[in-house]
XYZ file of C-alpha atoms in Angstrom:
387
model
C -165.364 -31.436 8.913
C -164.703 -28.476 11.177
C -167.295 -26.860 13.401
C -165.206 -23.702 13.615
C -164.998 -21.125 10.846
C -161.697 -19.469 10.107
C -162.058 -15.710 9.666
C -159.858 -13.138 8.005
C -158.880 -11.723 4.654
C -155.594 -13.087 3.379
C -153.098 -11.942 0.772
C -152.092 -15.101 -1.082
C -151.609 -13.730 -4.609
C -151.241 -10.327 -6.289
C -154.079 -11.014 -8.745
C -157.367 -9.941 -7.072
C -159.244 -12.811 -8.745
C -156.767 -15.579 -7.866
C -156.426 -14.107 -4.388
C -160.181 -14.149 -3.789
C -160.496 -17.734 -5.016
C -157.547 -18.805 -2.821
C -159.328 -17.245 0.156
C -162.313 -19.361 -0.860
C -160.069 -22.447 -0.910
C -159.075 -21.763 2.708
C -162.271 -20.299 4.161
C -164.905 -22.558 2.572
C -162.987 -25.556 1.225
C -160.737 -26.545 4.161
C -157.463 -25.567 2.529
C -154.573 -25.233 4.970
C -153.778 -21.557 5.590
C -150.013 -21.995 5.837
C -149.866 -24.270 2.786
C -151.853 -21.892 0.593
C -149.806 -18.917 1.810
C -146.601 -20.778 0.899
C -147.760 -21.789 -2.598
C -150.190 -19.052 -3.600
C -147.632 -16.794 -5.281
C -146.725 -19.604 -7.713
C -150.087 -19.171 -9.429
C -149.809 -16.907 -12.451
C -152.243 -18.520 -14.908
C -154.841 -21.278 -15.176
C -152.258 -24.003 -15.747
C -150.352 -23.124 -12.571
C -153.646 -22.841 -10.649
C -154.536 -26.403 -11.625
C -151.028 -27.735 -10.946
C -150.627 -26.154 -7.490
C -154.059 -27.185 -6.242
C -153.666 -30.759 -7.509
C -150.293 -30.979 -5.758
C -151.789 -29.627 -2.527
C -154.619 -32.147 -2.802
C -152.163 -35.017 -3.227
C -150.161 -33.874 -0.192
C -153.333 -33.551 1.908
C -154.429 -37.020 0.823
C -151.075 -38.500 1.869
C -151.488 -37.077 5.374
C -155.169 -38.176 5.413
C -156.529 -34.617 5.634
C -159.552 -35.630 3.599
C -161.473 -32.340 3.851
C -158.495 -30.415 2.453
C -157.773 -33.076 -0.187
C -161.335 -32.904 -1.516
C -161.488 -29.113 -1.208
C -158.238 -28.484 -3.087
C -159.347 -30.764 -5.897
C -162.841 -29.248 -5.975
C -161.250 -25.830 -6.502
C -158.640 -27.167 -8.966
C -161.553 -27.808 -11.333
C -162.682 -24.197 -11.024
C -160.418 -22.690 -13.729
C -160.205 -25.791 -15.913
C -161.893 -25.827 -19.319
C -165.374 -27.129 -18.459
C -166.956 -30.342 -19.734
C -163.729 -32.050 -20.792
C -162.598 -35.545 -19.753
C -159.886 -33.879 -17.608
C -162.262 -31.588 -15.715
C -164.802 -34.374 -15.264
C -162.114 -36.640 -13.773
C -161.074 -33.957 -11.283
C -164.695 -33.312 -10.244
C -165.379 -37.040 -9.859
C -162.247 -37.616 -7.779
C -163.085 -34.693 -5.459
C -166.574 -36.152 -4.964
C -165.142 -39.604 -4.340
C -162.727 -38.273 -1.694
C -165.491 -36.355 0.046
C -168.136 -39.072 0.199
C -165.707 -41.893 1.016
C -164.296 -40.056 3.997
C -167.311 -38.179 5.359
C -169.892 -40.947 5.194
C -170.412 -40.516 8.971
C -172.196 -37.234 8.224
C -174.893 -39.016 6.225
C -177.985 -40.860 7.371
C -176.959 -44.450 6.457
C -174.161 -44.079 9.043
C -176.371 -42.286 11.570
C -175.466 -38.751 10.475
C -177.943 -35.873 10.106
C -177.686 -35.452 6.299
C -180.129 -37.349 4.062
C -179.079 -37.431 0.380
C -181.807 -37.393 -2.240
C -182.229 -36.984 -5.987
C -185.240 -34.820 -6.796
C -186.704 -35.551 -10.259
C -186.608 -32.481 -12.487
C -187.205 -32.281 -16.257
C -184.800 -34.703 -17.960
C -182.627 -35.306 -14.899
C -182.407 -34.939 -11.148
C -181.452 -32.243 -8.643
C -179.068 -33.390 -5.885
C -180.543 -32.433 -2.524
C -179.526 -32.706 1.100
C -182.090 -32.698 3.892
C -180.474 -32.007 7.246
C -182.491 -32.636 10.384
C -181.870 -30.615 13.553
C -181.024 -32.599 16.665
C -183.776 -30.997 18.787
C -187.128 -29.364 18.103
C -187.525 -27.927 14.599
C -187.959 -24.135 14.514
C -188.664 -24.032 10.797
C -187.336 -24.946 7.347
C -184.554 -23.240 5.386
C -184.197 -23.832 1.636
C -180.584 -23.157 0.582
C -178.817 -22.927 -2.779
C -175.677 -21.409 -4.231
C -174.902 -19.500 -7.390
C -172.922 -19.602 -10.596
C -170.363 -22.284 -9.742
C -171.678 -23.749 -6.503
C -171.289 -27.312 -5.287
C -173.281 -28.619 -2.316
C -170.209 -30.123 -0.703
C -168.546 -26.693 -0.432
C -171.336 -25.578 1.913
C -171.223 -28.575 4.292
C -170.032 -26.657 7.360
C -172.436 -23.754 6.699
C -175.413 -26.080 6.341
C -174.625 -28.070 9.481
C -174.251 -24.798 11.411
C -177.669 -23.586 10.234
C -179.174 -26.931 11.269
C -177.640 -26.547 14.733
C -179.646 -23.319 14.953
C -182.741 -25.534 15.112
C -183.713 -25.585 11.449
C -184.456 -28.328 8.976
C -182.265 -27.607 5.963
C -183.169 -28.422 2.372
C -180.107 -27.641 0.251
C -179.995 -28.361 -3.462
C -178.016 -27.988 -6.662
C -180.246 -26.519 -9.317
C -179.906 -26.400 -13.097
C -176.479 -25.021 -14.048
C -174.910 -26.120 -10.762
C -172.890 -29.079 -9.491
C -174.081 -32.521 -10.469
C -177.355 -31.181 -11.877
C -175.173 -29.689 -14.644
C -172.330 -32.205 -14.788
C -174.373 -35.418 -14.504
C -177.893 -34.486 -15.708
C -176.918 -31.807 -18.258
C -179.406 -29.326 -16.748
C -178.477 -25.722 -17.543
C -179.445 -22.502 -15.781
C -183.012 -21.246 -16.060
C -184.141 -17.717 -15.167
C -187.374 -19.298 -13.877
C -185.788 -20.431 -10.629
C -189.210 -21.035 -9.103
C -189.338 -24.249 -11.174
C -186.451 -26.115 -9.485
C -187.456 -24.552 -6.154
C -191.011 -25.791 -6.653
C -189.760 -29.297 -7.481
C -187.752 -29.428 -4.233
C -190.634 -28.056 -2.124
C -193.044 -30.536 -3.737
C -190.689 -33.441 -3.102
C -190.501 -32.736 0.626
C -193.998 -31.310 1.067
C -192.384 -28.184 2.527
C -194.377 -25.043 3.386
C -193.569 -21.720 5.042
C -189.854 -21.767 4.210
C -186.994 -19.294 4.364
C -184.935 -19.295 1.167
C -181.232 -18.408 1.200
C -179.490 -17.798 -2.127
C -175.706 -17.246 -2.201
C -173.785 -15.194 -4.815
C -175.756 -15.400 -8.102
C -178.262 -17.232 -5.919
C -179.055 -13.807 -4.476
C -180.878 -12.984 -7.723
C -182.283 -16.467 -8.268
C -183.875 -16.699 -4.814
C -185.591 -13.316 -5.237
C -187.083 -14.426 -8.557
C -188.301 -17.650 -6.915
C -189.829 -15.681 -4.022
C -191.816 -13.519 -6.440
C -193.463 -16.604 -7.937
C -193.633 -19.140 -5.089
C -196.024 -18.465 -2.157
C -194.503 -21.233 -0.006
C -191.451 -18.963 0.426
C -192.199 -16.643 3.362
C -188.767 -15.177 4.118
C -185.859 -14.395 1.772
C -182.124 -14.003 2.406
C -180.315 -12.649 -0.652
C -176.661 -13.270 0.217
C -175.246 -11.034 -2.533
C -177.354 -8.180 -3.810
C -177.719 -8.741 -7.536
C -180.857 -7.371 -9.225
C -179.789 -8.745 -12.630
C -176.955 -10.804 -14.096
C -176.690 -8.625 -17.173
C -176.570 -5.497 -15.009
C -173.737 -6.981 -12.962
C -171.843 -7.951 -16.135
C -172.188 -4.404 -17.481
C -171.477 -2.547 -14.219
C -167.742 -2.153 -14.905
C -168.023 -1.568 -18.668
C -167.583 1.934 -20.170
C -170.893 3.646 -21.001
C -170.057 3.590 -24.714
C -169.553 -0.194 -24.741
C -172.724 -0.737 -22.704
C -174.773 1.326 -25.164
C -173.303 -0.531 -28.166
C -173.991 -3.941 -26.663
C -177.537 -3.001 -25.703
C -178.211 -1.783 -29.239
C -176.689 -4.869 -30.865
C -178.621 -7.219 -28.578
C -181.880 -5.369 -29.330
C -181.104 -5.610 -33.042
C -180.065 -9.290 -32.782
C -176.707 -8.336 -34.291
C -174.783 -11.499 -33.449
C -171.834 -10.731 -35.780
C -171.031 -7.355 -34.217
C -171.002 -8.841 -30.709
C -168.922 -11.855 -31.742
C -166.389 -9.542 -33.430
C -166.086 -7.344 -30.348
C -165.649 -10.279 -27.979
C -163.294 -12.259 -30.233
C -160.604 -9.614 -29.751
C -161.140 -9.576 -25.995
C -160.989 -13.371 -25.719
C -157.770 -13.470 -27.739
C -156.051 -10.955 -25.459
C -157.446 -12.112 -22.116
C -157.438 -15.796 -21.025
C -159.751 -15.011 -18.097
C -162.332 -13.649 -20.479
C -162.049 -16.715 -22.726
C -162.509 -19.013 -19.716
C -165.482 -16.976 -18.491
C -167.294 -17.385 -21.805
C -166.510 -21.135 -21.965
C -167.846 -21.599 -18.437
C -170.942 -19.509 -19.129
C -171.778 -21.357 -22.330
C -171.509 -24.681 -20.488
C -173.605 -23.656 -17.477
C -176.236 -21.681 -19.402
C -176.556 -24.007 -22.375
C -175.520 -21.376 -24.914
C -173.198 -21.720 -27.890
C -171.439 -18.330 -27.951
C -171.177 -14.991 -26.154
C -174.084 -13.505 -28.119
C -176.455 -16.266 -26.994
C -175.150 -16.031 -23.446
C -175.727 -12.266 -23.200
C -179.221 -12.640 -24.649
C -180.009 -15.331 -22.080
C -178.400 -13.363 -19.246
C -180.827 -10.494 -19.851
C -183.668 -12.759 -18.668
C -182.032 -13.225 -15.236
C -183.461 -10.162 -13.527
C -185.906 -9.441 -10.723
C -187.135 -6.205 -12.333
C -190.319 -7.529 -14.028
C -191.448 -9.387 -10.888
C -190.024 -7.270 -8.044
C -193.415 -5.855 -7.057
C -194.617 -9.410 -6.403
C -191.978 -9.918 -3.681
C -194.058 -9.436 -0.519
C -192.024 -11.467 1.969
C -189.687 -10.417 4.769
C -186.365 -9.817 2.995
C -182.769 -9.641 4.237
C -180.218 -8.276 1.764
C -176.544 -9.005 2.472
C -173.922 -7.070 0.554
C -170.146 -6.504 0.526
C -168.462 -3.126 0.138
C -165.394 -4.408 -1.736
C -167.066 -7.146 -3.766
C -164.832 -8.141 -6.675
C -167.649 -9.893 -8.567
C -170.772 -7.789 -7.902
C -170.716 -3.986 -7.899
C -171.652 -2.810 -4.390
C -173.652 0.124 -5.822
C -176.271 -2.302 -7.206
C -177.883 -2.498 -3.761
C -179.530 0.905 -4.353
C -181.228 -0.336 -7.508
C -182.473 -3.456 -5.734
C -183.885 -1.603 -2.736
C -185.719 0.784 -5.077
C -187.278 -2.202 -6.893
C -188.502 -3.856 -3.684
C -191.526 -1.681 -2.984
C -193.886 -4.289 -1.509
C -191.801 -6.364 0.894
C -193.363 -7.053 4.277
C -190.076 -5.874 5.778
C -186.646 -5.155 4.333
C -183.330 -5.205 6.170
C -179.927 -4.537 4.643
C -176.498 -5.392 6.031
C -173.049 -4.733 4.588
C -170.392 -5.815 7.121
C -167.167 -4.002 6.341
C -163.425 -4.543 6.587
C -163.429 -4.188 10.391
C -165.492 -7.417 10.494
C -163.612 -9.061 7.589
C -166.894 -8.869 5.705
C -165.812 -6.751 2.743
C -165.287 -9.515 0.129
C -167.823 -11.290 -2.097
C -170.336 -13.221 0.039
C -168.620 -11.717 3.123
C -166.408 -14.777 2.947
C -163.920 -13.508 5.539
C -166.368 -13.926 8.427
C -168.779 -16.768 7.713
C -169.783 -17.358 11.339
C -170.781 -13.711 11.746
C -172.951 -13.931 8.631
C -174.624 -17.188 9.649
C -175.388 -15.818 13.121
C -176.798 -12.674 11.522
C -179.052 -14.787 9.269
C -180.198 -17.053 12.103
C -180.957 -14.107 14.410
C -182.920 -12.356 11.664
C -184.872 -15.506 10.836
C -185.670 -16.159 14.501
C -187.028 -12.605 14.799
C -189.162 -12.946 11.668
C -190.675 -16.193 12.958
C -191.551 -14.619 16.312
C -193.450 -11.657 14.829
């Protein structure tokens, strides 16, 4: 794996969504910049996404570029119909490539990463504990968001550990193998999986970092879990439902709110059936959400999504908080940061950063300049510990 982070914002595809995810392939999943630039324009739908990324994975495997081979395949699964034999095979093969070829990173081979399975409800939560090489400054608890896999964050986690921190990184319900292997679906009560991980390691006085949707989940956990002393919300997202509704016309928002309050499943299913028929992306989004959230249709998903909000517990968040946002975020409306700051009345301290285009920080999770973001987080955490 690379110790250096590529930076930049690249134009691989004319679709903003495919283009963002192709940037993710290169910036976080070790895709080759020139290869993705050469093939990116071929992607016009989900079938071509899967085909191109599988072909790139095969080529990378032939030249023994194992990080790229695993990363391409990991992202090939992204737009596949979830929980099918085909998508499971692709996930399993990506995992196999990664662990077979990066075993030197793990403790049995003398590496710094210890792999554990933390018991949780009817299954287990995959967890990595990474030990710093020198004196330990503190402990960071790290998790991703809606579609996160631990392996995607390998370079980020090792970099944080080199900053002198013990890292506890986990896949919670709805994520990675916790979903695919244990069947655990997302819970709004994120303090429960967090508590299980902290209990397992006997960890106290931790900094929690939540990425993407994890930016909401980590804030909820902080409100309920006193062992969390510092919070980094790496994507400012006060509620999932609010983010889903941010780009909807006011009339549609009002209708949906009314129908959800009235438990009018039929009206919502009728509205969304037309959208799903016209828009493959929308159909995929609902399939993915139902799988990860354990719901059976869009009505159930929207009802469940309304519970993923910091609003009822925001006044209980008394930690030092760092909010990280992105001005041109495709997935989370930038304007939501105002709502979140207004909710956080009782934080010990609150800092807000939104690196812009000049720093390649304008995209979701500031993906174009990962090293800058990690240094920002480490510097902030060091300052909080020294106070």
